Amino acid sequence: MKKIILLMVLLGFAYTASAQVITIKDQETEQPLELVTLISKSTNAYATTNSKGKANISALKDAEKIEIRTLGYKTEVKSYAELQAADFLLLMEASNISMDEVIVSATRWNQSSSDVPSKVTSISSEEIKLQNPQTAADLLGISGEVFIQKSQQGGGSPMIRGFATNRLVYTIDGVRMNTAIFRGGNLQNVISLDPFATENVEVLFGPGSVIYGSDAIGGVMSFKTLTPQFSLDDKPFITGKAVTRYASANNEKTAHLDVNVGWEKWAFTTSITSYDYEDLKQGSEGPDEFLRPYFVKRQDSMDVVVNNEDPRVQTPSAYSQINLMQKVRFQPNENWDFQYGLHYSETSEYGRYDRHLRTRDGTPRYGEWKYGPQKWMMNNLNITHSKQSTIYDQLSVRLAIQNFEESRISRNFNDPNRETRVEKVDAYSANVDFVKALGEKHELYYGLEAVTNEVNSTGIDLNIETGLSQPGPSRYPEATWSSYAAYVSDQFTINDQILLQGGLRYNFIKLDAEFDTQFYPFPFEKADLENGNLTGSLGVVYRPSDDWVISSNASTAFRAPNVDDVGKVFDSEPGSVVVPNPDLDAEYAYNIDLGIAKVFDDVVKVDVTGYYTHLKNALVRRDFKLNGQDSIVYDGQLSQVQAIQNAAEANVYGVQAGVEVKLPSGFGFSSDFNYQYGEEELDDGTTSRSRHAAPWFGVSRLTYRAQNLNMQLYMNYSGKRDFEDLPESEQGKTEIYAIDENGNPYAAGWYTLNYKASYQLNDTFTVTGGLENITDRRYRPYSSGISGTGRNFILSLRADF
């Protein structure tokens, strides 16, 4: 390590060059624009502006065509000579009407979205700043194209195109976050990420297995965190922001600070955020079934039912969280870039709110049901080399170690036995990605990936009256899950109008697990699974003119069985218990989509994408037999035995539609609408609605921007799902749904009317505020166990320095 550091320092001393700095500002306000990307395709060089709107474009010298893009502004195309003639000052025109933007999620490299056959949506730092999302799950929901399910306030499980959880992929700075215990039920891992430390977010819709491997069936969510910024002169570059925020619906108290210190070759970024949320209060107008008339409290060594003074307050749902990030960046010369990142997140304990709604024999089912602290730490090193050679023009190496810890703590009502199940996963990953231009028409992307997850699971049973504890059954076996892959993708520009992109990936998956038969008489002690999976994609982009883009993509994807599929023991619902099944194969998805985007007179943009996905050999929960028995006693109750099995096929189709309108005097209008329909095969050959195909949903926004003021009046909405249209697995969950006139559960439709505003007082201070759910609707998003926020006043003060 010392030798590596010495080599980096020597390289730094050896490099001397005069930087050419460009300044980019808003045309109307003349405020500096951050995160503007300048790209020259001919040289594969790019630069990004810092918080002062400045960027070093020495690597773009003599380029004849530089594409200059950022979200919310009209794309500019200039030569280096033109920028030089303008004294390296560029004013950009604000406009949401754009056919392209810079994205990285499609190939891991900077590209124009108009060159990608798949649909990609970006969420900018400016939108995050205005909307003030409380969690990273809420951040994804800003897009209006990702449906968010919540089982508790400390949660958020995205649904994309009828898929969710372990059929979606999460990446942070290009590193895969999915682990071997990502389950088919709902997940809350995304809340470990910090919206304040997020530079931008991209959502790639549809299969992404060629680049991202297993699980990338419904889509990929790519989070990019703050990048350390260098000084562009001989003075240290010091910048950052401090934010405080309050929200009334859960009495939120949040504080954030990030600081960047940069020199010519070294830069450091430090970020810390503290969140504190009390019990969430829901609205006053809506289904009475969502009210919380009572909760359980421990008094005098007994569980007692306590009347809730305000039934709109959802107790227990309070929690707190802290996020830390430290990044170091070293750039010895224009060819090499080294970035190291340390990320850490930890929550408090938080109640599994939907489980507290369950009853048994007229009394609450649980005296306790909560998640222990959710912990996530990532150390990652990203090395990029940009220089034309025989085998690549750009090289990226990503090495990462992640440590995950989660736990479940439960105790039946007035039962002294508390069960604690702790899961730890150590995830190791290495990615090597290359890009190489082959002549003027071909761009080749290829790479290698290796991922290993080590799973450790323990169980402890504690008698809270006597204080005596003993080992209990673990949720998972001791296991190792590994993935090794190679991929190649070629982008072929036939002419200025037509582009083809195709790729292949081979993935080998290996899983080894050892089961503890001390508590359950499994007929096996070990499981060894090996899967080889070949996936591919072929897409076309046709641009008949500058204001038309037509694209289509056919692709396959897969999900290999993980430790959660093979080895989990848990109660999925009252009267059922899921047991391990070591005899599983990968499931495959076959997808095709067609997208059309058109801009009319630089005033109106319409974007429509239709898709169809067929899932074969689907891993689903079905009735099972353990040692010849179809029922066993679990948690004191005779329960139907079930297991994950390759036992079904599923079909999902839908439409994503969007419109943007540029109105006079700084006004604008936009709307996004999503319709998805999913069916999966049942045991008897009939079909049921897919659990993760949400009802139709969307968002419509009226915006206004002028000088230092940014305002948005918007409506979120979602459709109704009748009892007959609920998935079979949801029809028995009467505790989380509204009840119809026949006494059956159904998902009620809902809407919320919301207002947000941001005003920049001066160069330092910005005030942001808003009123969410103005009409105080009481609503619960489909499949969620907790209601959404009631009328919620938000106030935030931000200081940029």
PDB file of N, CA and C in Angstrom, residues 231-312:
ATOM      1  N   SER A 231      -9.549  21.959  -7.268  1.00  0.00           N
ATOM      2  CA  SER A 231      -9.336  23.381  -7.502  1.00  0.00           C
ATOM      3  C   SER A 231      -8.893  23.563  -8.944  1.00  0.00           C
ATOM      4  N   LEU A 232      -9.360  24.618  -9.570  1.00  0.00           N
ATOM      5  CA  LEU A 232      -8.984  24.911 -10.951  1.00  0.00           C
ATOM      6  C   LEU A 232      -7.950  26.026 -11.038  1.00  0.00           C
ATOM      7  N   ASP A 233      -7.434  26.441  -9.887  1.00  0.00           N
ATOM      8  CA  ASP A 233      -6.347  27.414  -9.863  1.00  0.00           C
ATOM      9  C   ASP A 233      -5.397  27.041  -8.736  1.00  0.00           C
ATOM     10  N   ASP A 234      -4.562  27.960  -8.307  1.00  0.00           N
ATOM     11  CA  ASP A 234      -3.561  27.631  -7.291  1.00  0.00           C
ATOM     12  C   ASP A 234      -4.062  27.825  -5.870  1.00  0.00           C
ATOM     13  N   LYS A 235      -5.373  28.054  -5.704  1.00  0.00           N
ATOM     14  CA  LYS A 235      -5.946  28.218  -4.374  1.00  0.00           C
ATOM     15  C   LYS A 235      -6.804  27.011  -4.018  1.00  0.00           C
ATOM     16  N   PRO A 236      -6.884  26.658  -2.735  1.00  0.00           N
ATOM     17  CA  PRO A 236      -7.772  25.555  -2.344  1.00  0.00           C
ATOM     18  C   PRO A 236      -9.221  25.879  -2.704  1.00  0.00           C
ATOM     19  N   PHE A 237      -9.944  24.864  -3.199  1.00  0.00           N
ATOM     20  CA  PHE A 237     -11.349  25.026  -3.552  1.00  0.00           C
ATOM     21  C   PHE A 237     -12.183  24.451  -2.420  1.00  0.00           C
ATOM     22  N   ILE A 238     -12.825  25.330  -1.669  1.00  0.00           N
ATOM     23  CA  ILE A 238     -13.610  24.913  -0.500  1.00  0.00           C
ATOM     24  C   ILE A 238     -15.073  25.256  -0.755  1.00  0.00           C
ATOM     25  N   THR A 239     -15.912  24.250  -0.701  1.00  0.00           N
ATOM     26  CA  THR A 239     -17.329  24.453  -0.939  1.00  0.00           C
ATOM     27  C   THR A 239     -18.117  23.421  -0.136  1.00  0.00           C
ATOM     28  N   GLY A 240     -19.417  23.631  -0.048  1.00  0.00           N
ATOM     29  CA  GLY A 240     -20.251  22.679   0.689  1.00  0.00           C
ATOM     30  C   GLY A 240     -21.621  23.260   0.947  1.00  0.00           C
ATOM     31  N   LYS A 241     -22.367  22.557   1.766  1.00  0.00           N
ATOM     32  CA  LYS A 241     -23.704  23.039   2.125  1.00  0.00           C
ATOM     33  C   LYS A 241     -24.081  22.537   3.508  1.00  0.00           C
ATOM     34  N   ALA A 242     -24.912  23.324   4.191  1.00  0.00           N
ATOM     35  CA  ALA A 242     -25.495  22.936   5.477  1.00  0.00           C
ATOM     36  C   ALA A 242     -27.004  23.088   5.351  1.00  0.00           C
ATOM     37  N   VAL A 243     -27.739  22.069   5.801  1.00  0.00           N
ATOM     38  CA  VAL A 243     -29.198  22.059   5.641  1.00  0.00           C
ATOM     39  C   VAL A 243     -29.854  21.643   6.948  1.00  0.00           C
ATOM     40  N   THR A 244     -30.901  22.347   7.300  1.00  0.00           N
ATOM     41  CA  THR A 244     -31.775  21.892   8.386  1.00  0.00           C
ATOM     42  C   THR A 244     -33.190  21.784   7.831  1.00  0.00           C
ATOM     43  N   ARG A 245     -33.969  20.832   8.356  1.00  0.00           N
ATOM     44  CA  ARG A 245     -35.313  20.617   7.825  1.00  0.00           C
ATOM     45  C   ARG A 245     -36.256  20.155   8.927  1.00  0.00           C
ATOM     46  N   TYR A 246     -37.495  20.640   8.838  1.00  0.00           N
ATOM     47  CA  TYR A 246     -38.554  20.211   9.750  1.00  0.00           C
ATOM     48  C   TYR A 246     -39.783  19.836   8.934  1.00  0.00           C
ATOM     49  N   ALA A 247     -40.459  18.752   9.338  1.00  0.00           N
ATOM     50  CA  ALA A 247     -41.728  18.353   8.724  1.00  0.00           C
ATOM     51  C   ALA A 247     -42.722  18.042   9.829  1.00  0.00           C
ATOM     52  N   SER A 248     -43.952  18.502   9.655  1.00  0.00           N
ATOM     53  CA  SER A 248     -44.920  18.446  10.749  1.00  0.00           C
ATOM     54  C   SER A 248     -45.582  17.089  10.920  1.00  0.00           C
ATOM     55  N   ALA A 249     -45.781  16.307   9.826  1.00  0.00           N
ATOM     56  CA  ALA A 249     -46.558  15.069   9.923  1.00  0.00           C
ATOM     57  C   ALA A 249     -45.894  14.023  10.801  1.00  0.00           C
ATOM     58  N   ASN A 250     -44.573  14.027  10.864  1.00  0.00           N
ATOM     59  CA  ASN A 250     -43.856  13.105  11.749  1.00  0.00           C
ATOM     60  C   ASN A 250     -42.852  13.838  12.630  1.00  0.00           C
ATOM     61  N   ASN A 251     -43.049  15.150  12.759  1.00  0.00           N
ATOM     62  CA  ASN A 251     -42.171  15.973  13.593  1.00  0.00           C
ATOM     63  C   ASN A 251     -40.700  15.705  13.244  1.00  0.00           C
ATOM     64  N   GLU A 252     -40.428  15.665  11.944  1.00  0.00           N
ATOM     65  CA  GLU A 252     -39.064  15.379  11.481  1.00  0.00           C
ATOM     66  C   GLU A 252     -38.099  16.497  11.869  1.00  0.00           C
ATOM     67  N   LYS A 253     -36.919  16.087  12.316  1.00  0.00           N
ATOM     68  CA  LYS A 253     -35.835  17.025  12.622  1.00  0.00           C
ATOM     69  C   LYS A 253     -34.569  16.474  11.967  1.00  0.00           C
ATOM     70  N   THR A 254     -34.147  17.133  10.901  1.00  0.00           N
ATOM     71  CA  THR A 254     -33.021  16.649  10.116  1.00  0.00           C
ATOM     72  C   THR A 254     -31.967  17.738   9.987  1.00  0.00           C
ATOM     73  N   ALA A 255     -30.708  17.317  10.045  1.00  0.00           N
ATOM     74  CA  ALA A 255     -29.586  18.241   9.852  1.00  0.00           C
ATOM     75  C   ALA A 255     -28.548  17.566   8.963  1.00  0.00           C
ATOM     76  N   HIS A 256     -27.977  18.334   8.047  1.00  0.00           N
ATOM     77  CA  HIS A 256     -26.984  17.795   7.107  1.00  0.00           C
ATOM     78  C   HIS A 256     -25.848  18.796   6.919  1.00  0.00           C
ATOM     79  N   LEU A 257     -24.650  18.257   6.713  1.00  0.00           N
ATOM     80  CA  LEU A 257     -23.488  19.070   6.386  1.00  0.00           C
ATOM     81  C   LEU A 257     -22.589  18.284   5.450  1.00  0.00           C
ATOM     82  N   ASP A 258     -22.180  18.910   4.359  1.00  0.00           N
ATOM     83  CA  ASP A 258     -21.127  18.319   3.539  1.00  0.00           C
ATOM     84  C   ASP A 258     -20.120  19.400   3.173  1.00  0.00           C
ATOM     85  N   VAL A 259     -18.853  19.013   3.120  1.00  0.00           N
ATOM     86  CA  VAL A 259     -17.752  19.941   2.849  1.00  0.00           C
ATOM     87  C   VAL A 259     -16.832  19.313   1.813  1.00  0.00           C
ATOM     88  N   ASN A 260     -16.451  20.118   0.819  1.00  0.00           N
ATOM     89  CA  ASN A 260     -15.480  19.697  -0.191  1.00  0.00           C
ATOM     90  C   ASN A 260     -14.247  20.591  -0.096  1.00  0.00           C
ATOM     91  N   VAL A 261     -13.090  19.964  -0.017  1.00  0.00           N
ATOM     92  CA  VAL A 261     -11.822  20.687  -0.043  1.00  0.00           C
ATOM     93  C   VAL A 261     -10.981  20.102  -1.162  1.00  0.00           C
ATOM     94  N   GLY A 262     -10.631  20.934  -2.139  1.00  0.00           N
ATOM     95  CA  GLY A 262      -9.907  20.423  -3.281  1.00  0.00           C
ATOM     96  C   GLY A 262      -8.683  21.252  -3.622  1.00  0.00           C
ATOM     97  N   TRP A 263      -7.645  20.563  -4.045  1.00  0.00           N
ATOM     98  CA  TRP A 263      -6.455  21.192  -4.605  1.00  0.00           C
ATOM     99  C   TRP A 263      -6.352  20.777  -6.068  1.00  0.00           C
ATOM    100  N   GLU A 264      -5.211  20.994  -6.674  1.00  0.00           N
ATOM    101  CA  GLU A 264      -5.086  20.696  -8.097  1.00  0.00           C
ATOM    102  C   GLU A 264      -5.219  19.211  -8.395  1.00  0.00           C
ATOM    103  N   LYS A 265      -4.696  18.368  -7.503  1.00  0.00           N
ATOM    104  CA  LYS A 265      -4.685  16.928  -7.771  1.00  0.00           C
ATOM    105  C   LYS A 265      -5.388  16.100  -6.693  1.00  0.00           C
ATOM    106  N   TRP A 266      -5.623  16.685  -5.546  1.00  0.00           N
ATOM    107  CA  TRP A 266      -6.283  15.986  -4.450  1.00  0.00           C
ATOM    108  C   TRP A 266      -7.578  16.707  -4.091  1.00  0.00           C
ATOM    109  N   ALA A 267      -8.597  15.924  -3.738  1.00  0.00           N
ATOM    110  CA  ALA A 267      -9.863  16.498  -3.285  1.00  0.00           C
ATOM    111  C   ALA A 267     -10.508  15.561  -2.265  1.00  0.00           C
ATOM    112  N   PHE A 268     -11.188  16.172  -1.294  1.00  0.00           N
ATOM    113  CA  PHE A 268     -11.822  15.420  -0.212  1.00  0.00           C
ATOM    114  C   PHE A 268     -13.252  15.925  -0.041  1.00  0.00           C
ATOM    115  N   THR A 269     -14.179  14.998   0.142  1.00  0.00           N
ATOM    116  CA  THR A 269     -15.571  15.350   0.427  1.00  0.00           C
ATOM    117  C   THR A 269     -16.030  14.587   1.661  1.00  0.00           C
ATOM    118  N   THR A 270     -16.584  15.316   2.608  1.00  0.00           N
ATOM    119  CA  THR A 270     -17.118  14.731   3.839  1.00  0.00           C
ATOM    120  C   THR A 270     -18.596  15.079   3.945  1.00  0.00           C
ATOM    121  N   SER A 271     -19.431  14.099   4.279  1.00  0.00           N
ATOM    122  CA  SER A 271     -20.871  14.327   4.390  1.00  0.00           C
ATOM    123  C   SER A 271     -21.397  13.619   5.628  1.00  0.00           C
ATOM    124  N   ILE A 272     -22.273  14.299   6.366  1.00  0.00           N
ATOM    125  CA  ILE A 272     -22.922  13.693   7.536  1.00  0.00           C
ATOM    126  C   ILE A 272     -24.359  14.195   7.607  1.00  0.00           C
ATOM    127  N   THR A 273     -25.290  13.285   7.882  1.00  0.00           N
ATOM    128  CA  THR A 273     -26.702  13.626   7.995  1.00  0.00           C
ATOM    129  C   THR A 273     -27.309  12.891   9.184  1.00  0.00           C
ATOM    130  N   SER A 274     -28.120  13.600   9.942  1.00  0.00           N
ATOM    131  CA  SER A 274     -28.849  13.006  11.058  1.00  0.00           C
ATOM    132  C   SER A 274     -30.338  13.207  10.829  1.00  0.00           C
ATOM    133  N   TYR A 275     -31.081  12.091  10.853  1.00  0.00           N
ATOM    134  CA  TYR A 275     -32.532  12.123  10.675  1.00  0.00           C
ATOM    135  C   TYR A 275     -33.213  11.668  11.965  1.00  0.00           C
ATOM    136  N   ASP A 276     -34.337  12.302  12.288  1.00  0.00           N
ATOM    137  CA  ASP A 276     -35.137  11.862  13.432  1.00  0.00           C
ATOM    138  C   ASP A 276     -36.613  12.025  13.087  1.00  0.00           C
ATOM    139  N   TYR A 277     -37.349  10.906  13.084  1.00  0.00           N
ATOM    140  CA  TYR A 277     -38.764  10.914  12.737  1.00  0.00           C
ATOM    141  C   TYR A 277     -39.576  10.345  13.894  1.00  0.00           C
ATOM    142  N   GLU A 278     -40.622  11.054  14.294  1.00  0.00           N
ATOM    143  CA  GLU A 278     -41.553  10.525  15.278  1.00  0.00           C
ATOM    144  C   GLU A 278     -42.656   9.758  14.542  1.00  0.00           C
ATOM    145  N   ASP A 279     -43.634   9.220  15.289  1.00  0.00           N
ATOM    146  CA  ASP A 279     -44.718   8.455  14.673  1.00  0.00           C
ATOM    147  C   ASP A 279     -45.411   9.285  13.592  1.00  0.00           C
ATOM    148  N   LEU A 280     -45.727   8.640  12.480  1.00  0.00           N
ATOM    149  CA  LEU A 280     -46.282   9.323  11.317  1.00  0.00           C
ATOM    150  C   LEU A 280     -47.792   9.511  11.463  1.00  0.00           C
ATOM    151  N   LYS A 281     -48.256  10.729  11.187  1.00  0.00           N
ATOM    152  CA  LYS A 281     -49.679  11.050  11.287  1.00  0.00           C
ATOM    153  C   LYS A 281     -50.292  11.014   9.893  1.00  0.00           C
ATOM    154  N   GLN A 282     -51.403  10.267   9.752  1.00  0.00           N
ATOM    155  CA  GLN A 282     -52.083  10.156   8.467  1.00  0.00           C
ATOM    156  C   GLN A 282     -53.191  11.190   8.367  1.00  0.00           C
ATOM    157  N   GLY A 283     -53.858  11.241   7.195  1.00  0.00           N
ATOM    158  CA  GLY A 283     -54.863  12.258   6.932  1.00  0.00           C
ATOM    159  C   GLY A 283     -56.183  12.023   7.630  1.00  0.00           C
ATOM    160  N   SER A 284     -57.084  12.998   7.493  1.00  0.00           N
ATOM    161  CA  SER A 284     -58.367  12.958   8.203  1.00  0.00           C
ATOM    162  C   SER A 284     -59.506  12.453   7.336  1.00  0.00           C
ATOM    163  N   GLU A 285     -59.317  12.429   5.994  1.00  0.00           N
ATOM    164  CA  GLU A 285     -60.401  12.051   5.092  1.00  0.00           C
ATOM    165  C   GLU A 285     -60.010  10.788   4.323  1.00  0.00           C
ATOM    166  N   GLY A 286     -60.702   9.667   4.628  1.00  0.00           N
ATOM    167  CA  GLY A 286     -60.398   8.422   3.948  1.00  0.00           C
ATOM    168  C   GLY A 286     -60.945   7.227   4.698  1.00  0.00           C
ATOM    169  N   PRO A 287     -60.589   6.021   4.291  1.00  0.00           N
ATOM    170  CA  PRO A 287     -61.132   4.806   4.913  1.00  0.00           C
ATOM    171  C   PRO A 287     -60.837   4.729   6.410  1.00  0.00           C
ATOM    172  N   ASP A 288     -61.867   4.412   7.202  1.00  0.00           N
ATOM    173  CA  ASP A 288     -61.702   4.297   8.651  1.00  0.00           C
ATOM    174  C   ASP A 288     -60.826   3.096   9.028  1.00  0.00           C
ATOM    175  N   GLU A 289     -60.745   2.090   8.132  1.00  0.00           N
ATOM    176  CA  GLU A 289     -59.940   0.904   8.448  1.00  0.00           C
ATOM    177  C   GLU A 289     -58.470   1.253   8.663  1.00  0.00           C
ATOM    178  N   PHE A 290     -58.029   2.397   8.134  1.00  0.00           N
ATOM    179  CA  PHE A 290     -56.624   2.775   8.261  1.00  0.00           C
ATOM    180  C   PHE A 290     -56.308   3.434   9.602  1.00  0.00           C
ATOM    181  N   LEU A 291     -57.333   3.791  10.365  1.00  0.00           N
ATOM    182  CA  LEU A 291     -57.096   4.430  11.660  1.00  0.00           C
ATOM    183  C   LEU A 291     -56.451   3.448  12.633  1.00  0.00           C
ATOM    184  N   ARG A 292     -55.789   3.987  13.634  1.00  0.00           N
ATOM    185  CA  ARG A 292     -55.076   3.184  14.636  1.00  0.00           C
ATOM    186  C   ARG A 292     -55.689   3.469  16.003  1.00  0.00           C
ATOM    187  N   PRO A 293     -56.769   2.747  16.375  1.00  0.00           N
ATOM    188  CA  PRO A 293     -57.474   3.078  17.623  1.00  0.00           C
ATOM    189  C   PRO A 293     -56.732   2.649  18.880  1.00  0.00           C
ATOM    190  N   TYR A 294     -55.780   1.740  18.760  1.00  0.00           N
ATOM    191  CA  TYR A 294     -55.074   1.244  19.944  1.00  0.00           C
ATOM    192  C   TYR A 294     -53.661   0.848  19.561  1.00  0.00           C
ATOM    193  N   PHE A 295     -52.836   0.645  20.574  1.00  0.00           N
ATOM    194  CA  PHE A 295     -51.519   0.053  20.374  1.00  0.00           C
ATOM    195  C   PHE A 295     -51.146  -0.709  21.633  1.00  0.00           C
ATOM    196  N   VAL A 296     -50.119  -1.521  21.542  1.00  0.00           N
ATOM    197  CA  VAL A 296     -49.693  -2.363  22.669  1.00  0.00           C
ATOM    198  C   VAL A 296     -48.565  -1.682  23.420  1.00  0.00           C
ATOM    199  N   LYS A 297     -48.656  -1.745  24.752  1.00  0.00           N
ATOM    200  CA  LYS A 297     -47.623  -1.153  25.594  1.00  0.00           C
ATOM    201  C   LYS A 297     -47.292  -2.126  26.721  1.00  0.00           C
ATOM    202  N   ARG A 298     -46.035  -2.189  27.078  1.00  0.00           N
ATOM    203  CA  ARG A 298     -45.598  -3.068  28.164  1.00  0.00           C
ATOM    204  C   ARG A 298     -45.703  -2.323  29.490  1.00  0.00           C
ATOM    205  N   GLN A 299     -46.552  -2.831  30.404  1.00  0.00           N
ATOM    206  CA  GLN A 299     -46.751  -2.203  31.708  1.00  0.00           C
ATOM    207  C   GLN A 299     -46.791  -3.269  32.800  1.00  0.00           C
ATOM    208  N   ASP A 300     -46.013  -3.072  33.856  1.00  0.00           N
ATOM    209  CA  ASP A 300     -46.023  -3.981  35.008  1.00  0.00           C
ATOM    210  C   ASP A 300     -45.857  -5.430  34.570  1.00  0.00           C
ATOM    211  N   SER A 301     -44.880  -5.658  33.728  1.00  0.00           N
ATOM    212  CA  SER A 301     -44.529  -6.995  33.233  1.00  0.00           C
ATOM    213  C   SER A 301     -45.650  -7.655  32.443  1.00  0.00           C
ATOM    214  N   MET A 302     -46.513  -6.824  31.851  1.00  0.00           N
ATOM    215  CA  MET A 302     -47.608  -7.351  31.029  1.00  0.00           C
ATOM    216  C   MET A 302     -47.755  -6.498  29.770  1.00  0.00           C
ATOM    217  N   ASP A 303     -48.252  -7.147  28.711  1.00  0.00           N
ATOM    218  CA  ASP A 303     -48.640  -6.406  27.522  1.00  0.00           C
ATOM    219  C   ASP A 303     -50.079  -5.961  27.687  1.00  0.00           C
ATOM    220  N   VAL A 304     -50.323  -4.681  27.529  1.00  0.00           N
ATOM    221  CA  VAL A 304     -51.674  -4.163  27.670  1.00  0.00           C
ATOM    222  C   VAL A 304     -52.039  -3.376  26.412  1.00  0.00           C
ATOM    223  N   VAL A 305     -53.322  -3.375  26.099  1.00  0.00           N
ATOM    224  CA  VAL A 305     -53.830  -2.627  24.956  1.00  0.00           C
ATOM    225  C   VAL A 305     -54.188  -1.227  25.430  1.00  0.00           C
ATOM    226  N   VAL A 306     -53.579  -0.221  24.796  1.00  0.00           N
ATOM    227  CA  VAL A 306     -53.761   1.173  25.195  1.00  0.00           C
ATOM    228  C   VAL A 306     -54.539   1.902  24.110  1.00  0.00           C
ATOM    229  N   ASN A 307     -55.557   2.662  24.510  1.00  0.00           N
ATOM    230  CA  ASN A 307     -56.301   3.466  23.548  1.00  0.00           C
ATOM    231  C   ASN A 307     -55.402   4.569  22.991  1.00  0.00           C
ATOM    232  N   ASN A 308     -55.453   4.753  21.688  1.00  0.00           N
ATOM    233  CA  ASN A 308     -54.656   5.778  21.026  1.00  0.00           C
ATOM    234  C   ASN A 308     -55.399   7.111  21.103  1.00  0.00           C
ATOM    235  N   GLU A 309     -54.798   8.109  21.735  1.00  0.00           N
ATOM    236  CA  GLU A 309     -55.454   9.401  21.901  1.00  0.00           C
ATOM    237  C   GLU A 309     -55.783  10.033  20.555  1.00  0.00           C
ATOM    238  N   ASP A 310     -54.933   9.816  19.563  1.00  0.00           N
ATOM    239  CA  ASP A 310     -55.199  10.312  18.211  1.00  0.00           C
ATOM    240  C   ASP A 310     -55.054   9.141  17.245  1.00  0.00           C
ATOM    241  N   PRO A 311     -56.175   8.519  16.831  1.00  0.00           N
ATOM    242  CA  PRO A 311     -56.113   7.328  15.967  1.00  0.00           C
ATOM    243  C   PRO A 311     -55.430   7.572  14.621  1.00  0.00           C
ATOM    244  N   ARG A 312     -55.193   8.838  14.264  1.00  0.00           N
ATOM    245  CA  ARG A 312     -54.493   9.122  13.009  1.00  0.00           C
ATOM    246  C   ARG A 312     -52.985   8.944  13.148  1.00  0.00           C
TER     247      ARG A 312
END
